[in-house]
Coordinates of N, CA, C and O in Angstrom, one line a residue:
M1 N -4.0 -76.0 183.0 CA -2.9 -76.6 182.4 C -3.1 -78.0 182.1 O -3.9 -78.7 182.7
S2 N -2.5 -78.5 181.0 CA -2.6 -79.9 180.8 C -1.7 -80.7 181.7 O -1.0 -80.1 182.5
L3 N -1.8 -82.0 181.6 CA -1.0 -82.9 182.5 C 0.1 -83.5 181.7 O 0.1 -83.5 180.5
L4 N 1.0 -84.1 182.4 CA 2.1 -84.9 181.8 C 2.4 -86.1 182.6 O 2.1 -86.2 183.8
V5 N 3.0 -87.1 182.0 CA 3.4 -88.3 182.7 C 4.9 -88.2 183.0 O 5.7 -88.0 182.2
S6 N 5.2 -88.4 184.3 CA 6.5 -88.3 184.8 C 7.3 -89.6 184.6 O 6.7 -90.6 184.2
Q7 N 8.6 -89.6 184.9 CA 9.4 -90.8 184.7 C 9.0 -91.9 185.7 O 9.5 -93.0 185.6
E8 N 8.1 -91.6 186.7 CA 7.7 -92.6 187.6 C 6.7 -93.6 187.0 O 6.4 -94.6 187.5
C9 N 6.3 -93.3 185.7 CA 5.3 -94.2 185.0 C 5.8 -95.6 184.9 O 6.9 -95.9 184.6
I10 N 4.9 -96.5 185.2 CA 5.2 -98.0 185.1 C 4.5 -98.6 183.9 O 4.4 -99.8 183.8
A11 N 3.9 -97.8 183.1 CA 3.2 -98.2 181.8 C 2.1 -99.3 182.1 O 2.0 -100.3 181.4
C12 N 1.3 -99.1 183.1 CA 0.3 -100.0 183.5 C -1.0 -100.0 182.6 O -1.8 -100.8 182.7
D13 N -1.1 -98.9 181.9 CA -2.3 -98.7 181.0 C -3.5 -98.2 181.7 O -4.6 -98.0 181.0
A14 N -3.5 -98.0 183.0 CA -4.8 -97.6 183.7 C -5.2 -96.2 183.2 O -6.4 -96.0 183.0
C15 N -4.3 -95.3 183.0 CA -4.7 -93.9 182.7 C -5.3 -93.8 181.3 O -6.2 -93.1 181.0
R16 N -4.7 -94.5 180.3 CA -5.1 -94.5 178.9 C -6.6 -94.9 178.8 O -7.4 -94.3 178.1
E17 N -7.0 -95.9 179.5 CA -8.3 -96.4 179.5 C -9.3 -95.4 180.1 O -10.5 -95.4 179.7
E18 N -8.9 -94.5 181.0 CA -9.8 -93.6 181.6 C -9.9 -92.3 180.9 O -10.9 -91.5 181.2
C19 N -9.0 -92.0 180.0 CA -9.0 -90.6 179.4 C -10.2 -90.5 178.4 O -10.3 -91.1 177.3
P20 N -11.1 -89.5 178.7 CA -12.3 -89.3 177.8 C -12.0 -88.6 176.5 O -12.7 -88.7 175.5
T21 N -10.8 -88.0 176.4 CA -10.4 -87.3 175.2 C -9.4 -88.0 174.4 O -8.9 -87.5 173.4
E22 N -9.0 -89.2 174.8 CA -8.0 -90.1 174.2 C -6.7 -89.3 174.0 O -6.0 -89.4 173.0
A23 N -6.3 -88.5 175.0 CA -5.1 -87.7 175.0 C -3.9 -88.5 175.4 O -2.7 -88.0 175.2
I24 N -4.0 -89.7 176.0 CA -2.9 -90.5 176.5 C -2.5 -91.5 175.5 O -3.3 -92.3 175.0
D25 N -1.2 -91.6 175.2 CA -0.7 -92.5 174.2 C 0.4 -93.4 174.9 O 1.1 -92.9 175.8
E26 N 0.5 -94.6 174.4 CA 1.6 -95.5 174.9 C 2.8 -95.2 174.2 O 2.9 -95.2 172.9
N27 N 3.9 -94.9 174.9 CA 5.2 -94.6 174.4 C 6.2 -95.5 175.1 O 5.9 -96.1 176.1
D28 N 7.4 -95.6 174.6 CA 8.4 -96.4 175.3 C 9.5 -95.5 175.9 O 10.0 -94.7 175.2
P29 N 9.7 -95.5 177.1 CA 9.2 -96.5 178.1 C 8.0 -96.0 178.9 O 7.4 -96.8 179.6
I30 N 7.6 -94.7 178.8 CA 6.5 -94.2 179.6 C 5.4 -93.7 178.6 O 5.7 -93.4 177.5
Y31 N 4.3 -93.5 179.2 CA 3.1 -92.9 178.4 C 3.3 -91.4 178.2 O 4.1 -90.8 178.9
S32 N 2.5 -90.8 177.3 CA 2.6 -89.4 177.1 C 1.2 -88.9 177.0 O 0.3 -89.6 176.6
I33 N 1.0 -87.6 177.3 CA -0.3 -86.9 177.2 C -0.2 -85.8 176.2 O 0.7 -84.9 176.2
D34 N -1.1 -85.8 175.2 CA -1.1 -84.8 174.2 C -1.7 -83.5 174.8 O -2.9 -83.5 175.1
P35 N -1.0 -82.4 174.9 CA -1.5 -81.2 175.5 C -2.6 -80.6 174.7 O -3.4 -79.8 175.3
D36 N -2.7 -80.9 173.4 CA -3.8 -80.3 172.6 C -5.1 -81.0 172.9 O -6.2 -80.5 172.5
R37 N -5.1 -82.2 173.4 CA -6.3 -83.0 173.7 C -6.6 -83.0 175.2 O -7.8 -83.4 175.6
C38 N -5.7 -82.8 176.1 CA -5.9 -82.9 177.5 C -6.7 -81.7 178.0 O -6.3 -80.5 177.9
T39 N -7.9 -81.9 178.6 CA -8.7 -80.9 179.2 C -8.7 -81.0 180.7 O -9.5 -80.4 181.3
E40 N -7.9 -81.9 181.3 CA -7.9 -82.2 182.7 C -9.3 -82.7 183.1 O -9.8 -82.5 184.2
C41 N -10.0 -83.3 182.1 CA -11.4 -83.8 182.3 C -12.5 -82.8 182.5 O -13.6 -83.1 182.9
V42 N -12.1 -81.5 182.2 CA -13.2 -80.5 182.2 C -14.2 -80.9 181.2 O -14.0 -81.3 180.1
G43 N -15.5 -80.8 181.7 CA -16.6 -81.2 180.8 C -17.0 -82.7 181.0 O -18.0 -83.1 180.6
Y44 N -16.1 -83.4 181.7 CA -16.4 -84.8 181.9 C -16.5 -85.2 183.4 O -17.2 -86.1 183.8
S45 N -15.6 -84.6 184.2 CA -15.5 -85.0 185.6 C -15.0 -83.8 186.4 O -14.4 -82.8 185.8
D46 N -15.1 -83.8 187.7 CA -14.6 -82.8 188.5 C -13.1 -82.8 188.7 O -12.5 -81.7 189.0
E47 N -12.5 -83.9 188.5 CA -11.1 -84.0 188.6 C -10.5 -84.9 187.5 O -11.3 -85.7 186.9
P48 N -9.3 -84.8 187.1 CA -8.7 -85.6 186.1 C -8.8 -87.1 186.4 O -8.3 -87.5 187.4
S49 N -9.4 -87.8 185.5 CA -9.6 -89.3 185.8 C -8.3 -90.0 185.8 O -8.2 -90.9 186.6
C50 N -7.4 -89.6 185.0 CA -6.1 -90.4 184.9 C -5.3 -90.3 186.2 O -4.7 -91.2 186.7
V51 N -5.4 -89.1 186.9 CA -4.7 -88.9 188.1 C -5.2 -89.9 189.2 O -4.4 -90.5 189.9
G52 N -6.5 -90.0 189.2 CA -7.1 -90.9 190.2 C -6.8 -92.3 190.1 O -6.9 -93.1 191.1
V53 N -6.5 -92.8 188.9 CA -6.3 -94.2 188.7 C -4.8 -94.6 188.6 O -4.5 -95.8 188.7
C54 N -3.9 -93.6 188.6 CA -2.5 -93.9 188.5 C -2.0 -94.5 189.8 O -2.0 -93.8 190.8
P55 N -1.5 -95.7 189.8 CA -1.1 -96.3 191.1 C 0.2 -95.8 191.6 O 0.6 -96.0 192.8
V56 N 1.0 -95.0 190.8 CA 2.3 -94.5 191.3 C 2.4 -93.0 191.3 O 3.4 -92.4 191.4
D57 N 1.2 -92.3 191.1 CA 1.2 -90.8 191.1 C 2.1 -90.2 190.1 O 2.8 -89.3 190.4
A58 N 2.1 -90.8 188.9 CA 3.1 -90.4 187.8 C 2.5 -89.3 187.0 O 3.2 -88.7 186.1
I59 N 1.2 -88.9 187.2 CA 0.6 -87.9 186.3 C 0.6 -86.6 187.1 O -0.1 -86.5 188.2
I60 N 1.2 -85.6 186.6 CA 1.4 -84.3 187.3 C 1.1 -83.1 186.3 O 1.0 -83.3 185.1
P61 N 0.8 -81.9 186.9 CA 0.6 -80.7 186.0 C 1.8 -80.5 185.2 O 3.0 -80.6 185.6
D62 N 1.6 -80.1 183.9 CA 2.6 -79.7 183.0 C 2.9 -78.2 183.1 O 2.1 -77.4 182.7
P63 N 4.1 -77.9 183.7 CA 4.3 -76.4 183.9 C 4.5 -75.7 182.6 O 4.5 -74.4 182.5
H64 N 4.7 -76.4 181.5 CA 4.9 -75.7 180.2 C 3.6 -75.5 179.4 O 3.6 -74.9 178.3
N65 N 2.5 -76.0 179.9 CA 1.2 -75.9 179.3 C 0.2 -75.4 180.3 O -0.8 -76.1 180.6
T66 N 0.4 -74.2 180.8 CA -0.6 -73.6 181.7 C -1.8 -73.0 181.0 O -1.7 -72.3 180.0
E67 N -3.0 -73.5 181.5 CA -4.2 -73.0 180.9 C -5.2 -72.7 182.0 O -5.2 -73.4 183.0
S68 N -6.0 -71.7 181.8 CA -7.1 -71.3 182.8 C -8.2 -72.3 182.6 O -8.4 -73.0 181.7
S69 N -9.1 -72.2 183.6 CA -10.4 -73.0 183.6 C -11.2 -72.7 182.3 O -11.7 -73.6 181.7
E70 N -11.2 -71.5 181.9 CA -11.9 -71.1 180.7 C -11.3 -71.6 179.5 O -12.0 -72.1 178.5
E71 N -10.0 -71.6 179.4 CA -9.3 -72.2 178.2 C -9.5 -73.7 178.2 O -9.7 -74.3 177.1
L72 N -9.5 -74.4 179.3 CA -9.8 -75.8 179.3 C -11.2 -76.1 178.9 O -11.5 -77.0 178.1
Q73 N -12.1 -75.3 179.3 CA -13.5 -75.4 178.9 C -13.7 -75.2 177.4 O -14.4 -75.9 176.7
D74 N -13.0 -74.2 176.8 CA -13.0 -73.9 175.4 C -12.4 -75.1 174.6 O -12.9 -75.5 173.6
K75 N -11.3 -75.7 175.1 CA -10.7 -76.8 174.5 C -11.7 -78.0 174.5 O -11.8 -78.7 173.5
Y76 N -12.3 -78.2 175.6 CA -13.4 -79.3 175.7 C -14.4 -79.1 174.6 O -14.8 -80.0 173.9
Q77 N -14.9 -77.9 174.5 CA -16.0 -77.6 173.6 C -15.5 -77.8 172.1 O -16.2 -78.4 171.3
A78 N -14.3 -77.4 171.8 CA -13.8 -77.6 170.5 C -13.6 -79.0 170.2 O -13.9 -79.5 169.0
L79 N -13.1 -79.8 171.1 CA -13.0 -81.3 170.9 C -14.4 -81.9 170.7 O -14.5 -82.8 169.8
R80 N -15.3 -81.5 171.5 CA -16.7 -82.1 171.4 C -17.3 -81.7 170.1 O -17.9 -82.5 169.4
D81 N -17.1 -80.4 169.6 CA -17.7 -80.0 168.3 C -17.1 -80.7 167.2 O -17.7 -81.0 166.2
S82 N -15.8 -81.1 167.3 CA -15.1 -81.8 166.2 C -15.5 -83.3 166.1 O -15.3 -83.9 165.1
E83 N -16.1 -83.8 167.1 CA -16.6 -85.2 167.1 C -17.9 -85.3 166.3 O -18.2 -86.4 165.9
F84 N -18.5 -84.3 166.0 CA -19.8 -84.4 165.3 C -19.7 -84.0 163.9 O -19.0 -83.4 163.3

C-alpha cells in the first residue's frame, strides 16, 4: 500500500528530501503523498525512507491504497522505465 501524511505533520520537509520517487509534495498545511508514485521505497530501500526521517511519526499506511509487494515492485519498475 502507499503511504499518506497524517494531520500530525509539522511540514518540516524531511520526508520530501528523502523520497526517491518524488512522491511527496508540499501542501498547506500538511504534505501529501502521490499514491501513483509511492512505492514504499521498494527497489530503493528495505523500508520507506520518509517514515524513518519523520520526527513526529506522521507518515502512515494509506488504507485506501492497498498494494501487494508485487504491485509495489511493478510500480517501481514502471517508474524506473519512464525515467529513461
